[in-house]
Tab-separated table of C-alpha atoms and ligand atoms in Angstrom:
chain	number	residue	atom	x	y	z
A	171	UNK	CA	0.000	0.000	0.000
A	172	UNK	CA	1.429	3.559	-0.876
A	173	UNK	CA	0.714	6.880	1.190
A	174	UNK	CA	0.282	10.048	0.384
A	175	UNK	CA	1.132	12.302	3.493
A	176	UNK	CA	0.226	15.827	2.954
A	177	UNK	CA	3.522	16.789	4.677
A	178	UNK	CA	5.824	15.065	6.884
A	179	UNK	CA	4.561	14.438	10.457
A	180	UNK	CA	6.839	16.457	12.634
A	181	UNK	CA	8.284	14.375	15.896
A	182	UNK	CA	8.657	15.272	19.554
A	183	UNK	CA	10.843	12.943	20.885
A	184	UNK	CA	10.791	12.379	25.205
A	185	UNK	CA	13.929	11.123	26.593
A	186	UNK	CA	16.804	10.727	24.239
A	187	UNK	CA	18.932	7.917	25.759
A	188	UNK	CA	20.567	5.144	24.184
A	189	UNK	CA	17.135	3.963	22.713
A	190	UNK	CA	16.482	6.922	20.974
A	191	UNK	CA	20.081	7.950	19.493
A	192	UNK	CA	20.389	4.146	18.779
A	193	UNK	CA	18.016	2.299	17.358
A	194	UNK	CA	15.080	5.094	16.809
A	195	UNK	CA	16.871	6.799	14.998
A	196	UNK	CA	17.748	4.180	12.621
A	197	UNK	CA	14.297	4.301	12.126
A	198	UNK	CA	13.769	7.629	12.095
A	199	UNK	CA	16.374	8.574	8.992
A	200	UNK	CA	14.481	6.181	6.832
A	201	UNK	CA	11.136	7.871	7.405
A	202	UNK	CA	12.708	10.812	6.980
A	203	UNK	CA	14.088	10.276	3.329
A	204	UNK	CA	10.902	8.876	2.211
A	205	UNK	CA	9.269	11.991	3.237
A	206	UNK	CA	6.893	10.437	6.291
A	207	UNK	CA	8.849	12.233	9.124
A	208	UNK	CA	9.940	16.385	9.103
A	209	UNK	CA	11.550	17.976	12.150
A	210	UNK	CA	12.050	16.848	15.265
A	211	UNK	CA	11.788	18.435	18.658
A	212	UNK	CA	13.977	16.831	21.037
A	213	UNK	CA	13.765	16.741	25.138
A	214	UNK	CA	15.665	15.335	27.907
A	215	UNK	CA	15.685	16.049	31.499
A	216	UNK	CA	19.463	16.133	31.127
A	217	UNK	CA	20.619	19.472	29.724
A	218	UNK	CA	23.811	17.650	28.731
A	219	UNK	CA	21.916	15.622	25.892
A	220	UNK	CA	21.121	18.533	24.643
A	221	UNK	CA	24.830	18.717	22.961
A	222	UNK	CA	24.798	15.218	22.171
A	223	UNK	CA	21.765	14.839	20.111
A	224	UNK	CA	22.089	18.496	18.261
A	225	UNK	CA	23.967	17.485	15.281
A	226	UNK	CA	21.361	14.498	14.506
A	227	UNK	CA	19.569	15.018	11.243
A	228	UNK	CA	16.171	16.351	11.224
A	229	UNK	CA	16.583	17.467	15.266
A	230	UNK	CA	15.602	20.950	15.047
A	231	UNK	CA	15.338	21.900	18.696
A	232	UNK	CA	16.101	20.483	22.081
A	233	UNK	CA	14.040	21.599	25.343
A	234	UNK	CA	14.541	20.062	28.906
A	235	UNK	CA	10.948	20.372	29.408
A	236	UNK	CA	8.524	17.879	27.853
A	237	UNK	CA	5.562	20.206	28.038
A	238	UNK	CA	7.467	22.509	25.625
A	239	UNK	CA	7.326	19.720	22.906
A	240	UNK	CA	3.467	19.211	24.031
A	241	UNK	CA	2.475	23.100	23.476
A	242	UNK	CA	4.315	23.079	20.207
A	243	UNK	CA	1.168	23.009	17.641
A	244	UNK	CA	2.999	21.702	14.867
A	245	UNK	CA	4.193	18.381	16.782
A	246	UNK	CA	2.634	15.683	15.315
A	247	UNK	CA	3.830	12.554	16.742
A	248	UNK	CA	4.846	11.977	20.548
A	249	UNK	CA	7.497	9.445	21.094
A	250	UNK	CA	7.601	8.573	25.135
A	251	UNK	CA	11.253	7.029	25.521
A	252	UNK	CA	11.907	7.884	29.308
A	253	UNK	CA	12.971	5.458	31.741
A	254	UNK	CA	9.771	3.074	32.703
A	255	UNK	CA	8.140	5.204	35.876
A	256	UNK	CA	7.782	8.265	33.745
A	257	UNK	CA	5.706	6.712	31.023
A	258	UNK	CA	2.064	6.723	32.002
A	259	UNK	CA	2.633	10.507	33.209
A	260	UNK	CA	4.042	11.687	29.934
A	261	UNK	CA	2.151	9.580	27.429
A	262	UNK	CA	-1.205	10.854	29.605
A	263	UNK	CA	0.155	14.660	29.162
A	264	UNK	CA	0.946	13.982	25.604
A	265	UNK	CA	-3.005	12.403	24.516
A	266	UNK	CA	-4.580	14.967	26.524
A	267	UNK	CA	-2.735	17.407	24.056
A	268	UNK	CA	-4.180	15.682	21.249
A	269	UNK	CA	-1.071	14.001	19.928
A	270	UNK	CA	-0.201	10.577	18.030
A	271	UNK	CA	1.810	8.423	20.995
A	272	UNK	CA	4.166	5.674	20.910
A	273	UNK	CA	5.183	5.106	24.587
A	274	UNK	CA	7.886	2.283	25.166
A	275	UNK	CA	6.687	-0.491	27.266
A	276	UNK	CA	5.451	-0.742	29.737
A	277	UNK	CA	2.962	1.940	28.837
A	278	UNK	CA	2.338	2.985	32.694
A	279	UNK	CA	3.749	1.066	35.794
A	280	UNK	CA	0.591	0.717	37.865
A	281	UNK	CA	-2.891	-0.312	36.433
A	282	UNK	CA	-5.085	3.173	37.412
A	283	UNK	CA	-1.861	4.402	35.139
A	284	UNK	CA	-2.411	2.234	32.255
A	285	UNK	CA	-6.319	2.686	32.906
A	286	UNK	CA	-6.662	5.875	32.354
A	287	UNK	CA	-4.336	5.610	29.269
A	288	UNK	CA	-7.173	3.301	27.618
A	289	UNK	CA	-9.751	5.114	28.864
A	290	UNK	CA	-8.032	8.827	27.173
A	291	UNK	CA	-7.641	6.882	23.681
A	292	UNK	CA	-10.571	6.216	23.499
A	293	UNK	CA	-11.870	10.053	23.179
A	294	UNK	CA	-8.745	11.734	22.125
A	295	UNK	CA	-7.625	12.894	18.615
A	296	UNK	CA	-4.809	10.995	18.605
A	297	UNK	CA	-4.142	7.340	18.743
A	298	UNK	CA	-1.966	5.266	21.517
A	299	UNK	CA	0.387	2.787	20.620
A	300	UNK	CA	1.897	0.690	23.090
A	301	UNK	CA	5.632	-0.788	23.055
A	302	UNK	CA	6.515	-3.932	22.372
A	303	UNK	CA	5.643	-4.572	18.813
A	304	UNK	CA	6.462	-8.097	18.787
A	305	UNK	CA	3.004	-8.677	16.738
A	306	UNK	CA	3.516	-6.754	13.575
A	307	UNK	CA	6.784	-8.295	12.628
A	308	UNK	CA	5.889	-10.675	9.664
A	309	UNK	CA	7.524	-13.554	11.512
A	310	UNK	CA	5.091	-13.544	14.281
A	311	UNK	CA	2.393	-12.543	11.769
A	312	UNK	CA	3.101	-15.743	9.777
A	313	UNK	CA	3.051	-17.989	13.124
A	314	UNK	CA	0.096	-16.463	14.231
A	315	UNK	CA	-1.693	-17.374	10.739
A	316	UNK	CA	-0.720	-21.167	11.332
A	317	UNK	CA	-1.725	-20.895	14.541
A	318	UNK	CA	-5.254	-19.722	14.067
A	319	UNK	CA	-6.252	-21.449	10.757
A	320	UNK	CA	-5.539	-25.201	12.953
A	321	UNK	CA	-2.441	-25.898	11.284
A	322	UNK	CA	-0.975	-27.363	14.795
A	323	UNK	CA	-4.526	-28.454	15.857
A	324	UNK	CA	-5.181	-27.092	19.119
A	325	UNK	CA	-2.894	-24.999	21.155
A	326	UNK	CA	-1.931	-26.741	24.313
A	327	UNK	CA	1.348	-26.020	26.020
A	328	UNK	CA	3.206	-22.872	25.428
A	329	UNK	CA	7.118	-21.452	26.395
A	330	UNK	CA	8.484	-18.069	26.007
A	331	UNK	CA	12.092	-16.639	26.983
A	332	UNK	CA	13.841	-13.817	26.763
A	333	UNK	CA	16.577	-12.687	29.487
A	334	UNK	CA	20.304	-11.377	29.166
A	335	UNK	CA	22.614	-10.032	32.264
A	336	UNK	CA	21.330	-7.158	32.509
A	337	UNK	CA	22.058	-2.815	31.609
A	338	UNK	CA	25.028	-1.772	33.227
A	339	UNK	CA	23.517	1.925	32.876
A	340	UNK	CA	20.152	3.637	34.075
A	341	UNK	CA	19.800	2.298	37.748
A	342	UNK	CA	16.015	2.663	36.718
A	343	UNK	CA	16.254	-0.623	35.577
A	344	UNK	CA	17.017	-1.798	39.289
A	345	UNK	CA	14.655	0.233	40.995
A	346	UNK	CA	10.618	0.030	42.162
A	347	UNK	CA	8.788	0.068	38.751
A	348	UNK	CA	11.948	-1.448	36.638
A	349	UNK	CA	13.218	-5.220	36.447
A	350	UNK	CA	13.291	-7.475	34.084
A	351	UNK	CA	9.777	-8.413	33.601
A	352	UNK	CA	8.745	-4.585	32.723
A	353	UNK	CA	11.964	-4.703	30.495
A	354	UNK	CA	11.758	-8.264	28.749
A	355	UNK	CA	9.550	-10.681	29.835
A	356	UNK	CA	6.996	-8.162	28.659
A	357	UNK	CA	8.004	-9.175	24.962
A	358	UNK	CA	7.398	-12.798	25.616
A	359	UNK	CA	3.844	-12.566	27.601
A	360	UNK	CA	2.261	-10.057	24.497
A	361	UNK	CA	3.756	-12.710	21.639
A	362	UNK	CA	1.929	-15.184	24.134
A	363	UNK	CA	-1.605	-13.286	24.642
A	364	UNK	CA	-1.059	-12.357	20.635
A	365	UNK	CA	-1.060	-15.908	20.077
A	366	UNK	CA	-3.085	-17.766	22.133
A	367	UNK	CA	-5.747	-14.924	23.608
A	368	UNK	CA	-5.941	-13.534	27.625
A	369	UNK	CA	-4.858	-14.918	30.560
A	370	UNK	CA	-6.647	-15.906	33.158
A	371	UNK	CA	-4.467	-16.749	35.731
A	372	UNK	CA	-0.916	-16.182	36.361
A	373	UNK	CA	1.345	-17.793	38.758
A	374	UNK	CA	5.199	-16.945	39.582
A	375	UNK	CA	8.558	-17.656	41.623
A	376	UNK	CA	10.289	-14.329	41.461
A	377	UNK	CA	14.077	-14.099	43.285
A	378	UNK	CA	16.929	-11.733	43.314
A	379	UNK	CA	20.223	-13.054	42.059
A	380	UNK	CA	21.785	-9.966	42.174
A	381	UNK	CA	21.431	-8.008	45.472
A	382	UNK	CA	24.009	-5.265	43.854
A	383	UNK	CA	25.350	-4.032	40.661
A	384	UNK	CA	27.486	-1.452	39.105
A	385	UNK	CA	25.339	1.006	37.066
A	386	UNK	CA	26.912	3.902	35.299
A	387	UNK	CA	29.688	3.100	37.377
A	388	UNK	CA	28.499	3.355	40.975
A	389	UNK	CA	27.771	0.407	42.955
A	390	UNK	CA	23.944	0.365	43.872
A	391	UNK	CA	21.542	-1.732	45.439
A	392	UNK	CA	19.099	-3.829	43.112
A	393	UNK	CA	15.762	-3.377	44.473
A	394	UNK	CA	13.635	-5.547	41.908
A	395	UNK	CA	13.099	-9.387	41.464
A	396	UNK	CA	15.896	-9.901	38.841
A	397	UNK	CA	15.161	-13.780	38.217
A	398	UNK	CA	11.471	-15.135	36.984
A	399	UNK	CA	9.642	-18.728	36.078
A	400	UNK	CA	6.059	-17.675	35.320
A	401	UNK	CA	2.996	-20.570	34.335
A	402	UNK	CA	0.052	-18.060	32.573
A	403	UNK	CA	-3.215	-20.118	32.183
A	404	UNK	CA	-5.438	-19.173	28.981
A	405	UNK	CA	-8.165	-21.141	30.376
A	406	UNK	CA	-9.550	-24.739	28.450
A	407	UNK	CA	-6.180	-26.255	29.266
A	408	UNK	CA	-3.505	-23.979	27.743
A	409	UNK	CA	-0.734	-23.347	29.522
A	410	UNK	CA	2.369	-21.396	28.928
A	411	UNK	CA	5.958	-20.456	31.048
A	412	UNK	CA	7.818	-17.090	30.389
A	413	UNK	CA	11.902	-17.819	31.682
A	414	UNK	CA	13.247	-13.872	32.103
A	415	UNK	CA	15.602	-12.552	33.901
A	416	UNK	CA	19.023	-10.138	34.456
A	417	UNK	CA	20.447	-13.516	35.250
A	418	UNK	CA	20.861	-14.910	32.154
A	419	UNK	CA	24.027	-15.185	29.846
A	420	UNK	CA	23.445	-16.525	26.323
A	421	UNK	CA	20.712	-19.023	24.971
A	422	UNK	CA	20.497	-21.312	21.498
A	423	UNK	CA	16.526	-22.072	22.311
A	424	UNK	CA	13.704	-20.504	20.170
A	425	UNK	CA	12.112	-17.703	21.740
A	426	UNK	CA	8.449	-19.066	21.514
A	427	UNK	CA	7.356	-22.531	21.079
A	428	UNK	CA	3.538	-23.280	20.720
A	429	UNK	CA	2.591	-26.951	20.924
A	430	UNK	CA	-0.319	-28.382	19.822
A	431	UNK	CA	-3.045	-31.623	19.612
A	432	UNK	CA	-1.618	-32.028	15.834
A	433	UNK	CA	1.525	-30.315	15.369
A	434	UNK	CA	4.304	-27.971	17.170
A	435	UNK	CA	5.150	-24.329	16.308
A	436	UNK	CA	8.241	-22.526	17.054
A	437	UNK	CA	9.774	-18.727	16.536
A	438	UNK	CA	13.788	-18.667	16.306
A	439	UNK	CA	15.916	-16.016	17.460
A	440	UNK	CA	14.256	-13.758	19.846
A	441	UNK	CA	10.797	-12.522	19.338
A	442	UNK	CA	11.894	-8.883	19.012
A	443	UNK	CA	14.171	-10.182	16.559
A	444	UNK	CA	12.537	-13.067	15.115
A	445	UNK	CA	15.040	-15.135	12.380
A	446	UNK	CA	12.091	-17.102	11.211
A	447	UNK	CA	9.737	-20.033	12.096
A	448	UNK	CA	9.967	-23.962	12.298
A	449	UNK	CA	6.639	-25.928	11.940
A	450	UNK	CA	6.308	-29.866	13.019
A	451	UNK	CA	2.752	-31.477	11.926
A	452	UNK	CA	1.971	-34.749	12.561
A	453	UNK	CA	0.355	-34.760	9.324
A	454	UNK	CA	3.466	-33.693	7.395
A	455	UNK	CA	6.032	-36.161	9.688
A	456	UNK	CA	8.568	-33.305	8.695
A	457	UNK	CA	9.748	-29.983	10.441
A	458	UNK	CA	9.851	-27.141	7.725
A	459	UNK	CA	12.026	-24.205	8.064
A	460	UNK	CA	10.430	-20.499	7.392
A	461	UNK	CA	12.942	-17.858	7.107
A	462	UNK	CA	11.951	-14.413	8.199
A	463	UNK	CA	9.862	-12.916	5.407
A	464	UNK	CA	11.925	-9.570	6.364
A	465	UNK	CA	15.232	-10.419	8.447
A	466	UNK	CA	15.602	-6.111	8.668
A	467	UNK	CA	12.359	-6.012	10.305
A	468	UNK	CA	12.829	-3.750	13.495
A	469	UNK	CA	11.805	-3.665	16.997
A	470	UNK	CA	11.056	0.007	16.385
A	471	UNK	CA	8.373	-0.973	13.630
A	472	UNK	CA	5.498	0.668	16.035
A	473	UNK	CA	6.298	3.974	14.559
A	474	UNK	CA	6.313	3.127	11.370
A	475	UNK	CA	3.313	1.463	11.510
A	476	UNK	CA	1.639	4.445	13.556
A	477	UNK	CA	2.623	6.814	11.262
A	478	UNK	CA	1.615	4.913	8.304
A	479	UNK	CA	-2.044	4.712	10.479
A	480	UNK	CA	-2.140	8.385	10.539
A	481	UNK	CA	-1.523	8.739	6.713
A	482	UNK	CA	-4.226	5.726	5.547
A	483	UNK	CA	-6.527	6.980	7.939
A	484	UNK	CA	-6.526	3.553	9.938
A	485	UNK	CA	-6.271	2.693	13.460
A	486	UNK	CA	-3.090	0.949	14.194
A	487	UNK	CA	-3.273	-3.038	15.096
A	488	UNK	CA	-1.281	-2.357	18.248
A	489	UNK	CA	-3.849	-1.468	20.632
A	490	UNK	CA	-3.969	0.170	24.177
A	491	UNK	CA	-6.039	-2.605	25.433
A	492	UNK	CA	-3.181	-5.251	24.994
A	493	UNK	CA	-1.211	-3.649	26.149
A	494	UNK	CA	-3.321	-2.757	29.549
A	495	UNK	CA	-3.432	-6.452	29.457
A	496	UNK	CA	-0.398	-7.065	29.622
A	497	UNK	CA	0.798	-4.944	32.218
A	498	UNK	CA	-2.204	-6.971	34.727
A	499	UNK	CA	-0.679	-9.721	33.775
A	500	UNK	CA	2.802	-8.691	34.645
A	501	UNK	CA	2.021	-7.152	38.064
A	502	UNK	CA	0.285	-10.543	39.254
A	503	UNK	CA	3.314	-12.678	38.336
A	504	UNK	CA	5.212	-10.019	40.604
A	505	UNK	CA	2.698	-10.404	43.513
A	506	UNK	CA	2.180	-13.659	42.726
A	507	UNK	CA	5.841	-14.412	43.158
A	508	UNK	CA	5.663	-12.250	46.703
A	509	UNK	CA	2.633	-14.116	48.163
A	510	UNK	CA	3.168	-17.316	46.521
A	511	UNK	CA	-0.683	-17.628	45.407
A	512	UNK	CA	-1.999	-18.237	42.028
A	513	UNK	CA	-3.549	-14.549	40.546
A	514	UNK	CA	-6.538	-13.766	38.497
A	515	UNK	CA	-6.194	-11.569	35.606
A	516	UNK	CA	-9.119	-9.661	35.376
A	517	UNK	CA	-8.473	-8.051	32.093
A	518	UNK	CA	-8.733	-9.163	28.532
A	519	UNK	CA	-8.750	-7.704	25.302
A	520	UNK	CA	-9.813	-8.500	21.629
A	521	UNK	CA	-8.061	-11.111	19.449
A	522	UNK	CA	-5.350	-10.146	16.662
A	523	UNK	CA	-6.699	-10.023	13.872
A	524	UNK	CA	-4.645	-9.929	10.308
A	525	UNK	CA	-6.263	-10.684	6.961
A	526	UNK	CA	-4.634	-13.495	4.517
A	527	UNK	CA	-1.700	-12.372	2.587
A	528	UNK	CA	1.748	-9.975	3.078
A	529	UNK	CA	1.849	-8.865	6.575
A	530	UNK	CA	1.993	-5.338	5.863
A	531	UNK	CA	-1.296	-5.626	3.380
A	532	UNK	CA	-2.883	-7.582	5.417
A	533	UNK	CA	-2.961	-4.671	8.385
A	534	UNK	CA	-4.524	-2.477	6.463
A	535	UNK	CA	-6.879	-4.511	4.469
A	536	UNK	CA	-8.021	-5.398	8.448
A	537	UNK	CA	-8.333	-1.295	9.095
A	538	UNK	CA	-10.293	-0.531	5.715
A	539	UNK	CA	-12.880	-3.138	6.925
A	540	UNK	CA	-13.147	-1.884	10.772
A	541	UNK	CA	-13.873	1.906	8.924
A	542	UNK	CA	-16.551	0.446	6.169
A	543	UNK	CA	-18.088	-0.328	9.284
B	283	LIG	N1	17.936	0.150	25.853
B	283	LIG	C1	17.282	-0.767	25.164
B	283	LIG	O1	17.883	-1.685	24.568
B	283	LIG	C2	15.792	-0.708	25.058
B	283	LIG	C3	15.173	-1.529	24.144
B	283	LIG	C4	13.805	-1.450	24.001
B	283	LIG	C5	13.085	-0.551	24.752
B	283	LIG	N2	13.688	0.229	25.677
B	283	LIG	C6	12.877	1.140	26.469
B	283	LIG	O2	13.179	2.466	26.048
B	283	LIG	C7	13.121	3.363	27.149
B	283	LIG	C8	14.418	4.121	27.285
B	283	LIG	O3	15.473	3.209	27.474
B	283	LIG	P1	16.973	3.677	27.335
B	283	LIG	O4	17.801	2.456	27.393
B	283	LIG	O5	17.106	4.614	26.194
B	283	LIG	O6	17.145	4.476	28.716
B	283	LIG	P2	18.173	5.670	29.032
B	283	LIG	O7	18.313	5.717	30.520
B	283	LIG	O8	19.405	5.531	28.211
B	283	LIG	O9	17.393	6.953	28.514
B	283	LIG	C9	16.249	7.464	29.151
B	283	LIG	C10	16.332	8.989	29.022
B	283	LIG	O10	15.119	9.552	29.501
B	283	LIG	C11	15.446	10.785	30.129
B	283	LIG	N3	14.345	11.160	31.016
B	283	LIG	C12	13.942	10.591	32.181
B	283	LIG	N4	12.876	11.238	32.691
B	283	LIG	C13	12.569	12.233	31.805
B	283	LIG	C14	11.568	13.245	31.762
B	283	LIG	N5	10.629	13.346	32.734
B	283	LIG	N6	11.558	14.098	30.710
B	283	LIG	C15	12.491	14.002	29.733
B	283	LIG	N7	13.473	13.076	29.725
B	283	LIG	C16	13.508	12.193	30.741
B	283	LIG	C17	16.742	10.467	30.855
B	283	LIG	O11	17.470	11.642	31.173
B	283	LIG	C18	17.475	9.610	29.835
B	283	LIG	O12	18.302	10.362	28.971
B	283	LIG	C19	12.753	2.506	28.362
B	283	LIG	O13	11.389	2.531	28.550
B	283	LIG	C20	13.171	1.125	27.964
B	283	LIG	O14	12.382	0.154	28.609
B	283	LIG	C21	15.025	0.184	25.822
């Protein structure tokens, strides 16, 4: 599908760490050269990033206040790319200005947070989308079209994983409203819910392997679980386990594996990196080997596919209410793994839906159909 923007969406960018100068703007330069994305209005708390990200194409002006970006009319686009705690605040700020916003997961730390996120894109001009974007990369897009047309029967057992040692900057990460579940984990358990529906229960043994760490340098205290074995029940008998963790080194395993009553269904690499899919059916006696559709596909995608929403006049397939799912999810396993009780999830949300044919197509095809409506 082509689009026709009538001029470039101008970007205010919140919190220009390593995520934004890194792989955002890899993103970002793209768009930019094909005309989706104008200027950009950059702010950091830090007056010293300022300097840093001042000679990056397209960055027009830097402010250390994000409600400078917000009052700026012309700002199209909101990117929220602060540590975790300040997310829900921001992205809030930034809807109830009427902007487009991509917040980085997890969209709020606390559920009234995230609540009244859902609850403001609903009414407001612009839409919400929700780090990670695990489900629009064509990998997952192809599993999740095996998956739902039977080609592995019925979806039984599940396993998701996705750890490493751990940032050795932002102590953030270590801190109340960080760890590794808000940070990675939360990849695994919205591939899982994009795959196999809500939760309905969640059970977890959460530890600390780490009591300390050196984190830009200084020696602090790590005041998160750091080390997690989660069981999610989908209700009907489907089960799945999330392995995450700071305490992890290296891994050969696939990041998702989906077994079912006729056949088994696995994503390699990592499933914000996916290398491609393996399928076993019974019917078949034979594992086939899918390679990624696009290897180049990145994590980042969300703003692509937002701004490519804005442009067609669709609403993005990346909804608020996933990832408000999500998040419940997430904060029973970590009170689950204090109290040691099984959790209800409360929450759900709508199945994925993506039409037959190229990924990218089929998105839209699925948003020209919800607006004949
Ligand atoms: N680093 C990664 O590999 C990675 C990958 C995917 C997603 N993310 C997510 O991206 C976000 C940023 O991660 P990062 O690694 O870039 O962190 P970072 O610590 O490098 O950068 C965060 C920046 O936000 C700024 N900031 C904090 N509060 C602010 C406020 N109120 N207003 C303006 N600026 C503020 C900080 O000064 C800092 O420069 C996090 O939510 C993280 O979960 C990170």
């Amino acid at each position: 599908m082509k689009y026709v923007m009538e001029q470039p969406v101008k970007l205010g960018v919140i919190g220009c760490g390593r995520v934004f100068r890194g792989p955002y703007l890899s993103l970002i330069q793209p768009l930019r050269t094909r005309g989706l994305v104008g200027d950009i209005v950059a702010c950091d708390s830090n007056p010293a990033v300022g300097g840093v990200v001042a000679g990056e194409p397209g960055v027009a002006a830097f402010t250390t206040d994000h409600r400078e970006v917000l009052d700026d009319p012309e700002v199209d686009v909101v990117l929220v790319l602060t540590s975790m705690p300040e997310h829900g605040s921001i992205a809030k700020d930034a809807l109830l200005a009427g902007k487009h916003v991509l917040v980085e997961k997890p969209m709020a730390i606390t559920l009234p947070e995230a609540a009244e996120l859902v609850e403001l894109a609903r009414t407001s001009a612009g839409h919400l989308v929700c780090a990670p974007f695990v489900i629009l990369s064509p990998t997952f897009q192809a599993m999740w079209r095996h998956v739902t047309a039977g080609d592995i029967g019925r979806p039984t057992l599940a396993r998701g994983r996705y750890g490493w040692a751990g940032p050795d900057w932002g102590p953030w990460f270590y801190q109340a409203g960080g760890g590794p579940l808000f940070d990675l984990g939360v990849y695994n358990v919205t591939a899982l819910t994009g795959l196999l529906g809500p939760v309905r229960r969640v059970s977890a043994f959460a530890g600390r392997v780490h009591p300390q760490r050196v984190v830009d340098g200084q020696l602090i205290d790590v005041e998160t679980e750091d080390n997690f074995q989660i069981l999610l029940d989908f209700d009907n008998s489907v089960f799945a386990t999330v392995t995450t963790g700071f305490s992890m080194q290296k891994y050969r395993s696939p990041a998702l594996e989906i077994y079912g009553t006729e056949g088994t269904i696995q994503m390699l690499g990592d499933d914000w990196a996916p290398e491609g899919h393996e399928l076993w059916q019974n019917s078949e006696g034979a594992w086939k080997l899918y390679g990624s559709p696009n290897p180049s596909w990145p994590w980042t995608s969300g703003l692509e596919h937002l701004i490519e929403s804005i442009a067609a006049g669709t609403r993005p397939l990346v909804t608020p209410e996933h990832a408000y799912h999500v998040l419940d999810i997430m904060l029973n396993a970590i009170e689950s793994g204090r109290d040691g009780t099984h959790h209800l999830v409360e929450s759900t949300f709508a199945p994925l839906s993506f039409a037959d044919g190229d990924p990218g197509e089929a998105a839209h095809r699925v948003h020209d159909r919800t607006h004949a409506s």
